[in-house]
Amino acid sequence: MEFRSWPASGMSPGTDPAALRLITTAVVVGLVMSGVALVSGWSLVASGPAAQQPAASPPSPAEMAGLKLLSQAAQACRSIPYQGVEMAWWGPGGDTSVVDVWHQPGGQALTQAPMASGTRMAWPDQPHQPVPLPDTSGLNLDEAGVLGMSARLVSLLAANYVVTVAGRGQVAGRPARIVTVRHRGGGLAAWFWLDSATSLPLRKEMFDARAHLISSVAFADVTIGRGAVSGEPAGAEQAWRTTLAPSQLARLRAQGWPLPAPLPGNLTLIGAKENGTPAGPVVDLDYSDGLSVVSVFVQRGYLPAKLSGWSQVALEGHKVYANDPDDLCFAWSAGGFVYTLIAAAPQQTVGQVVVALPHDDDPGWLSRMKHGLRRLLSWVSP
Amino acid sequence: MKRHLGERLSALIDGELNDAQRERVLAHLAKCDACRQEAAALRLLKRRMHTLSDAAAADALTWRLLALAPAGGHGPGQPGYRVPAGRRHPAWSLVAAGVLTAGLSLAAAVFLAGGDRPAGPRIVPAVDVFMVQHAITTGQVPVQPDVPSPGFSRKIP
C-alpha cells in the first residue's frame, strides 16, 4: 500500500507552536460559532416555533479537541487525494455493499455504485426519457467528501452533539484517532476513526437512541497521497443544478408547496434543489443534524393505489410505502403532493420526520358523509 | 188538466206493475209525449246504474278470492273477518320500498361526494434518481453506471 506524507489541513509545516495553538483555538471557536450561526440563520427561514434549536453550551477542552480533529477531517476530505475500497452496512436487515472510491483534491469523491453494468436510470412514469443531467458549472460541492464529512456537517455536529477524542485505533492497517459523538443527554451517537497522519475519515459507526449499532462505513483498503489515485472513472452523476435560495423556497411555500424548514430531531435544512421531470418539478430538501442526513423529495400529484416494488407499511400511525428493506426509503401522498423520504438516520429520527410531514389519513365515514353532504348542498344551492 | 204518470213510470220501468196497471200506463204513454220522454230518461238512468253495480260485483269477487287464502279463517263479510297483515295495505309496502331505495341511493351519493379525488398527475417515485441525489448529499457521488470503470463493484449478500 502506497502512502506519502501529506500535511494536514489548517497547519503548515514550520509554523510557530504558539501561533499554531492560537490558530487552532480560533478555528474551533469559529466552527462552534458558525454552527450556532448556521442554525440561527436557517431559523430565520423557518416558520413557527419548530425552528427553535437548543442553545449550545460553551465547548469543554475535550470537546474542542474533538471538534478540531473533525474540522481537520472535513478539510482533508476536500484536499487529500485517495483511492480505496469502502464497505457500508445499514440497519439490521440491510445489505453490505462494497464500492470503489476515488478522490482528487478539490473534487468530488466518486463511488462505483453496486449497479448492474449498462443500467440506465429513468423516470418510472416515462421509461423512454433519460434523466436530464445538467452540467456541473456553478455546483456547490461542499457536501462532497468520503464518509459524509464536510465543514457544514461539522458545524452542525458542534451545535447538536458533544464531540470528544476517545483514543486510538486502526483501520485498513492505518493508525487512527477515534472521536466519540454523543447526544447532549449523554447517549452514544457515533464514532469516527480519523487517519492519524492526515485526519481523513476512515471509518464511521452510528448508533440509535438505545446505543445499538445501525450503520457502519469503513475503508477495507485505502491508498492516500499524491499519485495514489489512478484509473479514476469519468462521468459522475451530477447534483441537480437548480439550487433554491430561501426567497425561492418562500415563494414556493406561498404557492402551496409544503416545504418545512427544520424538522424534528434537530434536523436543519442544509440544501434545497429543484429539477424538472416529465410529471412536473421535484423539490429536493436535504436536512441534517451533522450526523444524520435526510432527503425529502416533494412533487405535485398522487401515488397510484399499488406501487410495484414497494410495500405498504404503518409508520408512526401513518400508512406509507416502503421501498428499502432497511426502512430508510418511504413514500406517500397527501394534499395533492407526493413525498419520498430517503434517510441515512436512526429509525427514531425517520419516524419523527414522517410524523412531521403532511398526511391524508382516513377521516372516517362520518366526516366523509358530512363533507359529501356539504358538497351536494353546494351543488343544489351554490 | 191532464195528469201524468209520475211514480207509476218508475214502477213500469222496474216491472212492478200488474197487468191491468201496466195496460193503463202504456195507454197513457201512447198519448203523452212528456211521459214517454220521462220514461226514456228513467231507462237510461237505470242502465247506467246497472253498469255501476257490475263494478261493485267485481270488487266482491276480489274479496272472495282473497278470503280463500287463510285456511280456516273467516271469509269476507263474515263476522271476525280480518284481512292478512301483509295484504292489508299493499300500496304502503311499495311506498316503503321506494323510500328505502331512495334513502340508500342518497346515502351512497353523499358518501361518494365526500371522497376527494386525487389532484395532479399520477406519480411513481423515481427512487433510483432520488437515491443518487441523496448519496451526493451524504458525500458519495456515484459513477454513471454505463461508464466503464477500471475498478470493481460488487455486493455481498
Coordinates of C-alpha atoms in Angstrom, one line a residue:
Chain A
M1 CA 0.0 0.0 0.0
E2 CA 1.4 3.3 -1.0
F3 CA 1.5 6.1 1.4
R4 CA 3.1 9.5 1.2
S5 CA 3.1 12.0 3.9
W6 CA 0.6 14.7 3.4
P7 CA 0.3 17.8 5.6
A8 CA -3.0 18.0 7.5
S9 CA -5.1 20.9 6.5
G10 CA -5.0 24.1 8.6
M11 CA -1.4 23.5 9.7
S12 CA 1.6 24.5 7.7
P13 CA 4.9 22.9 8.4
G14 CA 7.2 25.2 10.2
T15 CA 4.5 27.2 11.9
D16 CA 5.4 28.6 15.3
P17 CA 3.8 26.3 18.0
A18 CA 2.3 29.2 19.9
A19 CA 0.8 30.6 16.7
L20 CA -0.4 27.1 15.9
R21 CA -2.3 26.8 19.2
L22 CA -3.8 30.2 18.7
I23 CA -4.9 29.4 15.2
T24 CA -6.3 26.1 16.2
T25 CA -8.3 27.6 19.0
A26 CA -9.6 30.2 16.7
V27 CA -10.6 27.6 14.2
V28 CA -12.5 25.5 16.8
V29 CA -14.2 28.5 18.3
G30 CA -15.1 29.7 14.8
L31 CA -16.6 26.4 14.0
V32 CA -18.7 26.4 17.1
M33 CA -19.9 29.9 16.4
S34 CA -20.6 29.2 12.7
G35 CA -22.6 26.1 13.8
V36 CA -24.7 28.3 16.1
A37 CA -25.0 30.9 13.4
L38 CA -25.9 28.3 10.8
V39 CA -28.7 27.0 12.9
S40 CA -29.9 30.6 13.7
G41 CA -29.7 31.5 10.0
W42 CA -32.0 28.8 8.9
S43 CA -34.2 29.6 11.8
L44 CA -34.9 32.9 10.0
V45 CA -36.0 30.9 7.1
A46 CA -38.1 28.6 9.2
S47 CA -41.6 29.4 10.1
G48 CA -43.1 28.7 13.5
P49 CA -41.7 27.6 16.8
A50 CA -40.2 24.4 15.4
A51 CA -37.4 26.5 14.0
Q52 CA -36.0 27.0 17.5
Q53 CA -32.9 24.9 18.3
P54 CA -31.4 24.2 21.6
A55 CA -28.7 26.6 22.6
A56 CA -25.2 25.1 22.5
S57 CA -23.2 25.4 25.7
P58 CA -19.5 26.5 25.5
P59 CA -17.3 23.6 24.5
S60 CA -15.0 22.0 27.0
P61 CA -11.3 21.4 26.2
A62 CA -12.0 17.8 25.3
E63 CA -14.8 18.9 23.0
M64 CA -12.7 21.5 21.4
A65 CA -10.1 18.8 20.7
G66 CA -12.7 16.6 19.1
L67 CA -14.1 19.4 17.0
K68 CA -10.6 20.3 16.0
L69 CA -10.0 16.8 14.7
L70 CA -13.3 16.8 12.9
S71 CA -12.6 20.2 11.3
Q72 CA -9.3 18.9 10.1
A73 CA -11.1 15.8 8.7
A74 CA -13.5 18.0 6.8
Q75 CA -10.6 19.8 5.3
A76 CA -8.8 16.6 4.5
C77 CA -11.9 15.3 2.7
R78 CA -11.5 18.2 0.2
S79 CA -7.8 18.4 -0.1
I80 CA -6.3 14.9 0.1
P81 CA -6.1 12.5 -2.9
Y82 CA -7.0 8.9 -2.1
Q83 CA -8.3 5.8 -3.6
G84 CA -9.8 2.8 -1.8
V85 CA -12.4 0.2 -1.3
E86 CA -15.2 1.1 1.1
M87 CA -17.7 -1.1 2.8
A88 CA -21.0 0.1 4.0
W89 CA -23.7 -1.5 6.1
W90 CA -27.0 -0.1 7.1
G91 CA -29.5 -1.5 9.5
P92 CA -30.1 -5.0 10.9
G93 CA -31.8 -6.1 7.7
G94 CA -29.7 -4.2 5.2
D95 CA -27.1 -5.4 2.7
T96 CA -23.4 -4.8 2.9
S97 CA -22.2 -3.0 -0.2
V98 CA -18.6 -2.7 -1.3
V99 CA -17.7 0.2 -3.6
D100 CA -14.6 1.7 -5.1
V101 CA -13.8 5.3 -4.1
W102 CA -11.7 7.8 -5.9
H103 CA -10.9 11.4 -4.8
Q104 CA -8.8 14.1 -6.3
P105 CA -8.1 17.4 -4.3
G106 CA -10.9 19.9 -4.7
G107 CA -13.1 17.4 -6.5
Q108 CA -15.9 15.1 -5.6
A109 CA -15.4 11.6 -4.0
L110 CA -16.5 9.3 -6.7
T111 CA -18.0 5.9 -5.9
Q112 CA -18.7 3.0 -8.1
A113 CA -22.3 2.1 -7.2
P114 CA -23.2 -1.5 -7.0
M115 CA -25.4 -1.5 -10.1
A116 CA -25.7 -3.8 -13.0
S117 CA -23.5 -2.7 -15.8
G118 CA -25.3 -0.8 -18.5
T119 CA -28.3 0.1 -16.3
R120 CA -29.6 3.5 -17.2
M121 CA -31.9 5.2 -14.7
A122 CA -35.1 6.7 -16.0
W123 CA -38.2 8.2 -14.6
P124 CA -40.7 5.4 -13.9
D125 CA -43.5 7.3 -15.5
Q126 CA -41.6 7.9 -18.7
P127 CA -39.2 5.0 -19.1
H128 CA -38.0 6.1 -22.5
Q129 CA -36.9 9.5 -21.3
P130 CA -33.5 9.6 -19.8
V131 CA -32.8 11.5 -16.7
P132 CA -31.7 15.0 -17.6
L133 CA -28.2 15.6 -16.3
P134 CA -27.3 19.3 -16.1
D135 CA -23.7 20.5 -16.5
T136 CA -21.6 21.0 -13.4
S137 CA -21.0 24.7 -13.7
G138 CA -22.0 26.5 -10.5
L139 CA -22.4 23.4 -8.4
N140 CA -21.7 23.7 -4.7
L141 CA -19.7 20.6 -3.9
D142 CA -19.2 21.5 -0.3
E143 CA -21.0 18.3 0.8
A144 CA -18.7 16.1 -1.2
G145 CA -16.4 14.0 0.9
V146 CA -15.8 10.5 2.0
L147 CA -17.9 9.2 4.9
G148 CA -20.1 12.2 4.8
M149 CA -17.7 14.7 6.4
S150 CA -17.8 18.4 5.4
A151 CA -17.3 21.7 7.1
R152 CA -21.0 22.3 7.2
L153 CA -21.7 18.9 8.9
V154 CA -19.0 19.6 11.4
S155 CA -20.7 22.9 12.3
L156 CA -24.0 21.1 12.8
L157 CA -22.2 18.4 14.9
A158 CA -20.8 21.2 17.1
A159 CA -24.3 22.7 17.5
N160 CA -26.2 19.4 18.3
Y161 CA -23.7 17.0 19.8
V162 CA -20.8 16.7 22.2
V163 CA -17.7 15.6 20.3
T164 CA -14.6 14.3 22.2
V165 CA -11.4 12.4 21.4
A166 CA -11.7 8.9 22.7
G167 CA -8.5 7.2 21.9
R168 CA -6.6 5.4 19.1
G169 CA -7.3 2.6 16.8
Q170 CA -6.5 1.2 13.4
V171 CA -8.4 1.0 10.1
A172 CA -7.2 -0.8 6.9
G173 CA -3.8 -1.0 8.5
R174 CA -3.5 2.7 9.2
P175 CA -3.3 4.2 12.7
A176 CA -6.3 6.3 13.5
R177 CA -7.7 8.7 16.2
I178 CA -11.1 7.8 17.5
V179 CA -13.6 10.6 18.0
T180 CA -16.8 10.0 20.0
V181 CA -20.0 11.8 19.2
R182 CA -22.6 11.9 22.0
H183 CA -26.0 13.3 22.4
R184 CA -26.2 16.3 24.7
G185 CA -28.1 13.9 27.0
G186 CA -25.0 11.7 27.1
G187 CA -26.1 8.8 24.8
L188 CA -23.6 7.5 22.3
A189 CA -24.4 8.7 18.8
A190 CA -21.4 7.9 16.6
W191 CA -17.7 7.0 16.4
F192 CA -15.3 8.3 13.8
W193 CA -11.9 6.9 13.1
L194 CA -9.7 9.6 11.6
D195 CA -6.4 8.8 9.9
S196 CA -3.6 9.8 12.4
A197 CA -1.4 11.2 9.6
T198 CA -4.0 13.1 7.5
S199 CA -7.2 13.2 9.6
L200 CA -9.0 11.7 6.7
P201 CA -12.1 9.8 8.0
L202 CA -11.5 6.1 7.6
R203 CA -14.5 4.6 9.5
K204 CA -17.8 5.8 10.9
E205 CA -20.3 4.0 13.0
M206 CA -23.7 5.3 14.0
F207 CA -25.9 4.3 16.9
D208 CA -29.6 4.7 17.6
A209 CA -31.1 6.1 20.8
R210 CA -30.5 2.8 22.6
A211 CA -26.8 2.7 21.6
H212 CA -27.4 -0.1 19.1
L213 CA -25.3 0.0 16.0
I214 CA -27.3 1.0 13.0
S215 CA -24.7 1.7 10.4
S216 CA -21.0 1.2 9.7
V217 CA -19.0 2.6 6.8
A218 CA -15.3 1.9 6.6
F219 CA -12.4 1.6 4.2
A220 CA -11.3 -2.0 3.7
D221 CA -8.4 -0.8 1.7
V222 CA -7.1 2.8 1.1
T223 CA -4.2 4.5 -0.6
I224 CA -3.6 8.1 0.4
G225 CA -1.3 10.7 -1.1
R226 CA -0.1 12.1 -4.4
G227 CA -0.1 9.6 -7.2
A228 CA -2.4 7.3 -5.2
V229 CA -5.3 7.9 -7.5
S230 CA -5.3 6.0 -10.8
G231 CA -8.0 4.8 -13.1
E232 CA -10.5 7.3 -11.9
P233 CA -13.7 6.8 -13.9
A234 CA -15.3 9.6 -15.9
G235 CA -18.9 10.6 -15.9
A236 CA -20.0 11.0 -12.4
E237 CA -23.7 11.6 -11.6
Q238 CA -24.4 15.3 -11.0
A239 CA -26.4 17.0 -8.4
W240 CA -29.4 18.9 -9.6
R241 CA -28.2 22.2 -10.8
T242 CA -31.1 24.5 -9.7
T243 CA -30.5 25.3 -6.1
L244 CA -33.3 27.1 -4.3
A245 CA -32.5 30.1 -2.2
P246 CA -34.6 30.9 0.9
S247 CA -36.5 33.5 -1.0
Q248 CA -37.4 30.9 -3.7
L249 CA -38.4 28.5 -1.0
A250 CA -40.7 31.1 0.5
R251 CA -42.2 31.8 -2.9
L252 CA -42.9 28.1 -3.4
R253 CA -44.5 27.9 0.1
A254 CA -46.7 30.8 -0.8
Q255 CA -47.9 28.8 -3.8
G256 CA -48.9 25.9 -1.5
W257 CA -45.8 23.8 -1.6
P258 CA -45.3 22.1 1.8
L259 CA -41.6 22.7 2.3
P260 CA -40.7 22.6 6.0
A261 CA -37.5 24.5 7.1
P262 CA -36.5 22.5 10.1
L263 CA -37.6 19.0 11.0
P264 CA -37.8 17.2 14.4
G265 CA -34.6 15.7 15.7
N266 CA -32.6 19.0 15.3
L267 CA -32.6 18.4 11.5
T268 CA -31.6 21.7 9.8
L269 CA -32.3 22.4 6.2
I270 CA -28.8 22.3 4.6
G271 CA -29.8 22.5 1.0
A272 CA -32.7 22.7 -1.4
K273 CA -32.7 21.8 -5.1
E274 CA -35.2 21.6 -7.9
N275 CA -35.3 19.5 -11.0
G276 CA -37.8 19.2 -13.9
T277 CA -39.4 15.8 -14.7
P278 CA -42.0 14.8 -17.2
A279 CA -44.6 14.9 -14.4
G280 CA -43.6 18.3 -13.2
P281 CA -40.9 19.8 -10.9
V282 CA -39.4 17.9 -8.0
V283 CA -38.0 19.8 -5.0
D284 CA -35.2 18.0 -3.0
L285 CA -34.9 19.2 0.6
D286 CA -31.9 18.0 2.4
Y287 CA -31.7 18.0 6.2
S288 CA -29.0 17.1 8.7
D289 CA -28.1 17.4 12.3
G290 CA -24.5 16.9 11.5
L291 CA -24.7 13.1 11.7
S292 CA -27.9 12.0 10.1
V293 CA -28.9 13.1 6.6
V294 CA -32.5 13.1 5.5
S295 CA -33.6 13.9 1.9
V296 CA -37.3 14.7 1.3
F297 CA -38.4 14.9 -2.4
V298 CA -41.7 16.7 -2.9
Q299 CA -43.7 16.8 -6.2
R300 CA -47.2 17.5 -7.1
G301 CA -49.5 14.6 -7.8
Y302 CA -50.7 11.4 -6.1
L303 CA -49.5 7.9 -5.8
P304 CA -51.2 5.0 -7.6
A305 CA -53.1 2.5 -5.5
K306 CA -50.4 0.0 -6.0
L307 CA -46.7 0.7 -6.3
S308 CA -44.6 -2.1 -7.9
G309 CA -41.6 -2.9 -5.8
W310 CA -43.0 -1.1 -2.7
S311 CA -44.8 -2.4 0.3
Q312 CA -47.4 -0.6 2.3
V313 CA -46.5 -0.3 6.0
A314 CA -47.7 1.6 9.0
L315 CA -45.1 4.0 10.4
E316 CA -45.9 6.0 13.5
G317 CA -49.6 5.5 12.8
H318 CA -49.4 6.6 9.1
K319 CA -49.8 4.4 6.1
V320 CA -46.8 4.8 3.8
Y321 CA -45.0 2.8 1.2
A322 CA -41.6 1.4 2.0
N323 CA -39.1 0.7 -0.7
D324 CA -36.0 -0.3 1.2
P325 CA -35.6 -3.3 3.4
D326 CA -33.5 -1.1 5.7
D327 CA -36.6 1.0 6.3
L328 CA -34.8 4.1 5.0
C329 CA -36.9 5.0 2.0
F330 CA -40.6 5.8 2.2
A331 CA -43.2 7.4 0.0
W332 CA -46.8 8.7 0.5
S333 CA -49.1 11.3 -1.0
A334 CA -51.1 13.9 0.9
G335 CA -52.9 17.1 -0.1
G336 CA -52.0 16.8 -3.8
F337 CA -48.3 16.2 -3.2
V338 CA -46.1 13.1 -3.2
Y339 CA -43.4 12.8 -0.6
T340 CA -40.4 10.5 -1.0
L341 CA -38.2 10.3 2.0
I342 CA -34.7 8.8 1.9
A343 CA -32.8 8.8 5.2
A344 CA -29.4 8.0 6.5
A345 CA -30.6 8.3 10.0
P346 CA -31.8 6.2 13.0
Q347 CA -35.3 4.9 12.7
Q348 CA -36.5 7.0 15.5
T349 CA -35.4 10.1 13.6
V350 CA -37.1 8.8 10.5
G351 CA -40.3 8.3 12.4
Q352 CA -40.2 11.8 13.8
V353 CA -39.7 13.2 10.3
V354 CA -42.6 11.1 8.8
V355 CA -44.9 12.3 11.6
A356 CA -43.9 16.0 11.0
L357 CA -44.8 15.9 7.3
P358 CA -48.4 16.1 6.0
H359 CA -50.6 13.0 5.6
D360 CA -54.0 12.3 4.3
D361 CA -55.2 9.8 6.9
D362 CA -58.6 8.2 6.6
P363 CA -61.0 10.8 8.1
G364 CA -63.7 8.2 8.9
W365 CA -67.0 7.6 7.3
L366 CA -68.9 10.2 9.4
S367 CA -66.5 13.0 8.4
R368 CA -66.8 11.8 4.8
M369 CA -70.6 11.9 4.9
K370 CA -70.5 15.4 6.4
H371 CA -68.2 16.5 3.7
G372 CA -70.3 14.9 1.0
L373 CA -73.5 16.4 2.3
R374 CA -71.9 19.9 2.3
R375 CA -70.7 19.3 -1.3
L376 CA -74.1 18.1 -2.5
L377 CA -75.8 21.0 -0.9
S378 CA -73.4 23.4 -2.5
W379 CA -74.3 21.8 -5.8
V380 CA -78.0 22.3 -5.2
S381 CA -77.6 25.8 -3.8
P382 CA -74.3 27.2 -4.8
Chain B
M1 CA -155.6 19.3 -16.6
K2 CA -154.1 16.1 -17.8
R3 CA -152.4 14.0 -15.1
H4 CA -149.0 12.4 -15.9
L5 CA -147.8 9.1 -14.8
G6 CA -145.4 10.3 -12.0
E7 CA -144.2 7.4 -9.8
R8 CA -146.0 4.9 -11.9
L9 CA -143.4 5.4 -14.6
S10 CA -140.7 4.2 -12.2
A11 CA -142.9 1.2 -11.3
L12 CA -143.3 0.5 -15.0
I13 CA -139.5 0.6 -15.6
D14 CA -138.8 -1.6 -12.6
G15 CA -141.5 -4.1 -13.7
E16 CA -143.5 -3.7 -10.5
L17 CA -147.0 -3.1 -12.1
N18 CA -149.5 -5.8 -12.6
D19 CA -151.1 -6.4 -16.0
A20 CA -154.1 -4.0 -15.6
Q21 CA -151.9 -1.2 -14.2
R22 CA -149.4 -1.8 -17.0
E23 CA -152.1 -1.5 -19.7
R24 CA -153.3 1.8 -18.3
V25 CA -149.8 3.2 -18.1
L26 CA -149.0 2.1 -21.6
A27 CA -152.2 3.6 -22.9
H28 CA -151.3 6.9 -21.3
L29 CA -147.7 6.8 -22.8
A30 CA -149.2 6.3 -26.3
K31 CA -150.9 9.7 -26.0
C32 CA -148.4 11.7 -23.8
D33 CA -145.0 12.8 -25.2
A34 CA -143.8 14.1 -21.9
C35 CA -144.3 10.9 -20.1
R36 CA -142.6 9.0 -23.0
Q37 CA -139.5 11.2 -22.7
E38 CA -139.5 10.8 -18.9
A39 CA -139.8 7.0 -19.3
A40 CA -136.8 7.0 -21.7
A41 CA -134.8 9.1 -19.3
L42 CA -135.6 6.7 -16.5
R43 CA -134.5 3.7 -18.5
L44 CA -131.2 5.3 -19.4
L45 CA -130.6 6.1 -15.8
K46 CA -131.4 2.6 -14.8
R47 CA -128.9 1.2 -17.4
R48 CA -126.1 3.3 -16.1
M49 CA -126.9 2.3 -12.5
H50 CA -126.7 -1.3 -13.7
T51 CA -123.2 -0.7 -15.1
L52 CA -122.1 0.6 -11.7
S53 CA -123.5 -2.3 -10.0
D54 CA -121.4 -4.6 -12.3
A55 CA -118.2 -2.9 -11.0
A56 CA -119.4 -3.4 -7.4
A57 CA -119.8 -7.1 -8.3
A58 CA -116.2 -7.3 -9.5
D59 CA -115.0 -5.9 -6.1
A60 CA -117.0 -8.5 -4.4
L61 CA -115.3 -11.2 -6.4
T62 CA -111.9 -9.9 -5.4
W63 CA -112.7 -10.0 -1.7
R64 CA -114.0 -13.5 -2.1
L65 CA -110.7 -14.6 -3.8
L66 CA -108.7 -13.0 -1.0
A67 CA -110.8 -14.8 1.5
L68 CA -109.6 -18.2 0.1
A69 CA -106.1 -17.7 1.3
P70 CA -106.3 -18.1 5.1
A71 CA -107.3 -21.6 5.8
G72 CA -110.0 -21.8 8.4
G73 CA -110.3 -18.1 8.6
H74 CA -113.3 -16.0 8.4
G75 CA -114.5 -15.1 4.9
P76 CA -115.0 -11.6 3.8
G77 CA -118.2 -10.2 5.0
Q78 CA -118.4 -12.7 7.8
P79 CA -118.1 -11.7 11.4
G80 CA -114.5 -11.7 12.7
Y81 CA -113.0 -11.5 9.2
R82 CA -109.6 -9.7 9.1
V83 CA -107.5 -9.1 6.0
P84 CA -104.0 -10.6 6.5
A85 CA -101.4 -8.0 7.7
G86 CA -99.1 -8.3 4.7
R87 CA -102.1 -7.7 2.4
R88 CA -103.9 -5.2 4.4
H89 CA -102.2 -2.2 2.7
P90 CA -100.2 -3.5 -0.3
A91 CA -99.6 0.1 -1.6
W92 CA -97.8 1.0 1.6
S93 CA -95.2 -1.7 1.1
L94 CA -94.4 -0.3 -2.3
V95 CA -94.1 3.2 -0.7
A96 CA -91.8 1.9 2.0
A97 CA -89.6 0.1 -0.5
G98 CA -89.4 3.2 -2.6
V99 CA -88.4 5.3 0.3
L100 CA -85.8 2.8 1.4
T101 CA -84.3 2.7 -2.1
A102 CA -84.2 6.5 -2.3
G103 CA -82.6 6.8 1.1
L104 CA -79.8 4.3 0.2
S105 CA -79.2 6.0 -3.1
L106 CA -78.9 9.3 -1.4
A107 CA -76.5 7.9 1.3
A108 CA -74.4 6.4 -1.5
A109 CA -74.3 9.7 -3.3
V110 CA -73.3 11.6 -0.2
F111 CA -70.6 9.1 0.6
L112 CA -69.2 9.3 -3.0
A113 CA -69.3 13.0 -3.0
G114 CA -67.5 13.2 0.3
G115 CA -64.4 11.5 -1.2
D116 CA -61.7 13.7 -2.5
R117 CA -60.4 12.9 -6.0
P118 CA -56.6 13.0 -6.0
A119 CA -55.3 16.1 -7.7
G120 CA -52.4 16.4 -10.1
P121 CA -50.6 13.8 -12.1
R122 CA -50.1 10.1 -11.1
I123 CA -46.6 9.8 -9.7
V124 CA -44.3 6.8 -9.3
P125 CA -41.3 8.0 -7.3
A126 CA -38.1 7.9 -9.3
V127 CA -36.4 6.3 -6.3
D128 CA -33.2 5.5 -8.2
V129 CA -32.7 9.1 -9.2
F130 CA -33.6 10.3 -5.7
M131 CA -31.1 7.8 -4.2
V132 CA -28.3 9.3 -6.3
Q133 CA -29.2 12.8 -5.1
H134 CA -29.3 11.6 -1.6
A135 CA -25.9 9.9 -2.0
I136 CA -24.4 13.1 -3.3
T137 CA -25.7 14.9 -0.3
T138 CA -24.1 12.4 2.0
G139 CA -20.8 12.7 0.2
Q140 CA -21.0 9.8 -2.1
V141 CA -21.1 10.7 -5.8
P142 CA -21.9 7.6 -7.8
V143 CA -20.3 7.0 -11.1
Q144 CA -22.7 6.8 -14.0
P145 CA -23.5 3.1 -14.5
D146 CA -22.8 3.0 -18.2
V147 CA -19.4 4.5 -17.9
P148 CA -16.7 1.7 -17.9
S149 CA -14.6 1.7 -14.8
P150 CA -11.2 0.1 -14.2
G151 CA -12.2 -0.7 -10.7
F152 CA -14.8 -3.2 -9.5
S153 CA -18.1 -3.1 -7.8
R154 CA -19.7 -6.0 -6.0
K155 CA -22.4 -6.6 -3.4
I156 CA -22.1 -9.0 -0.6
P157 CA -25.4 -10.8 0.1

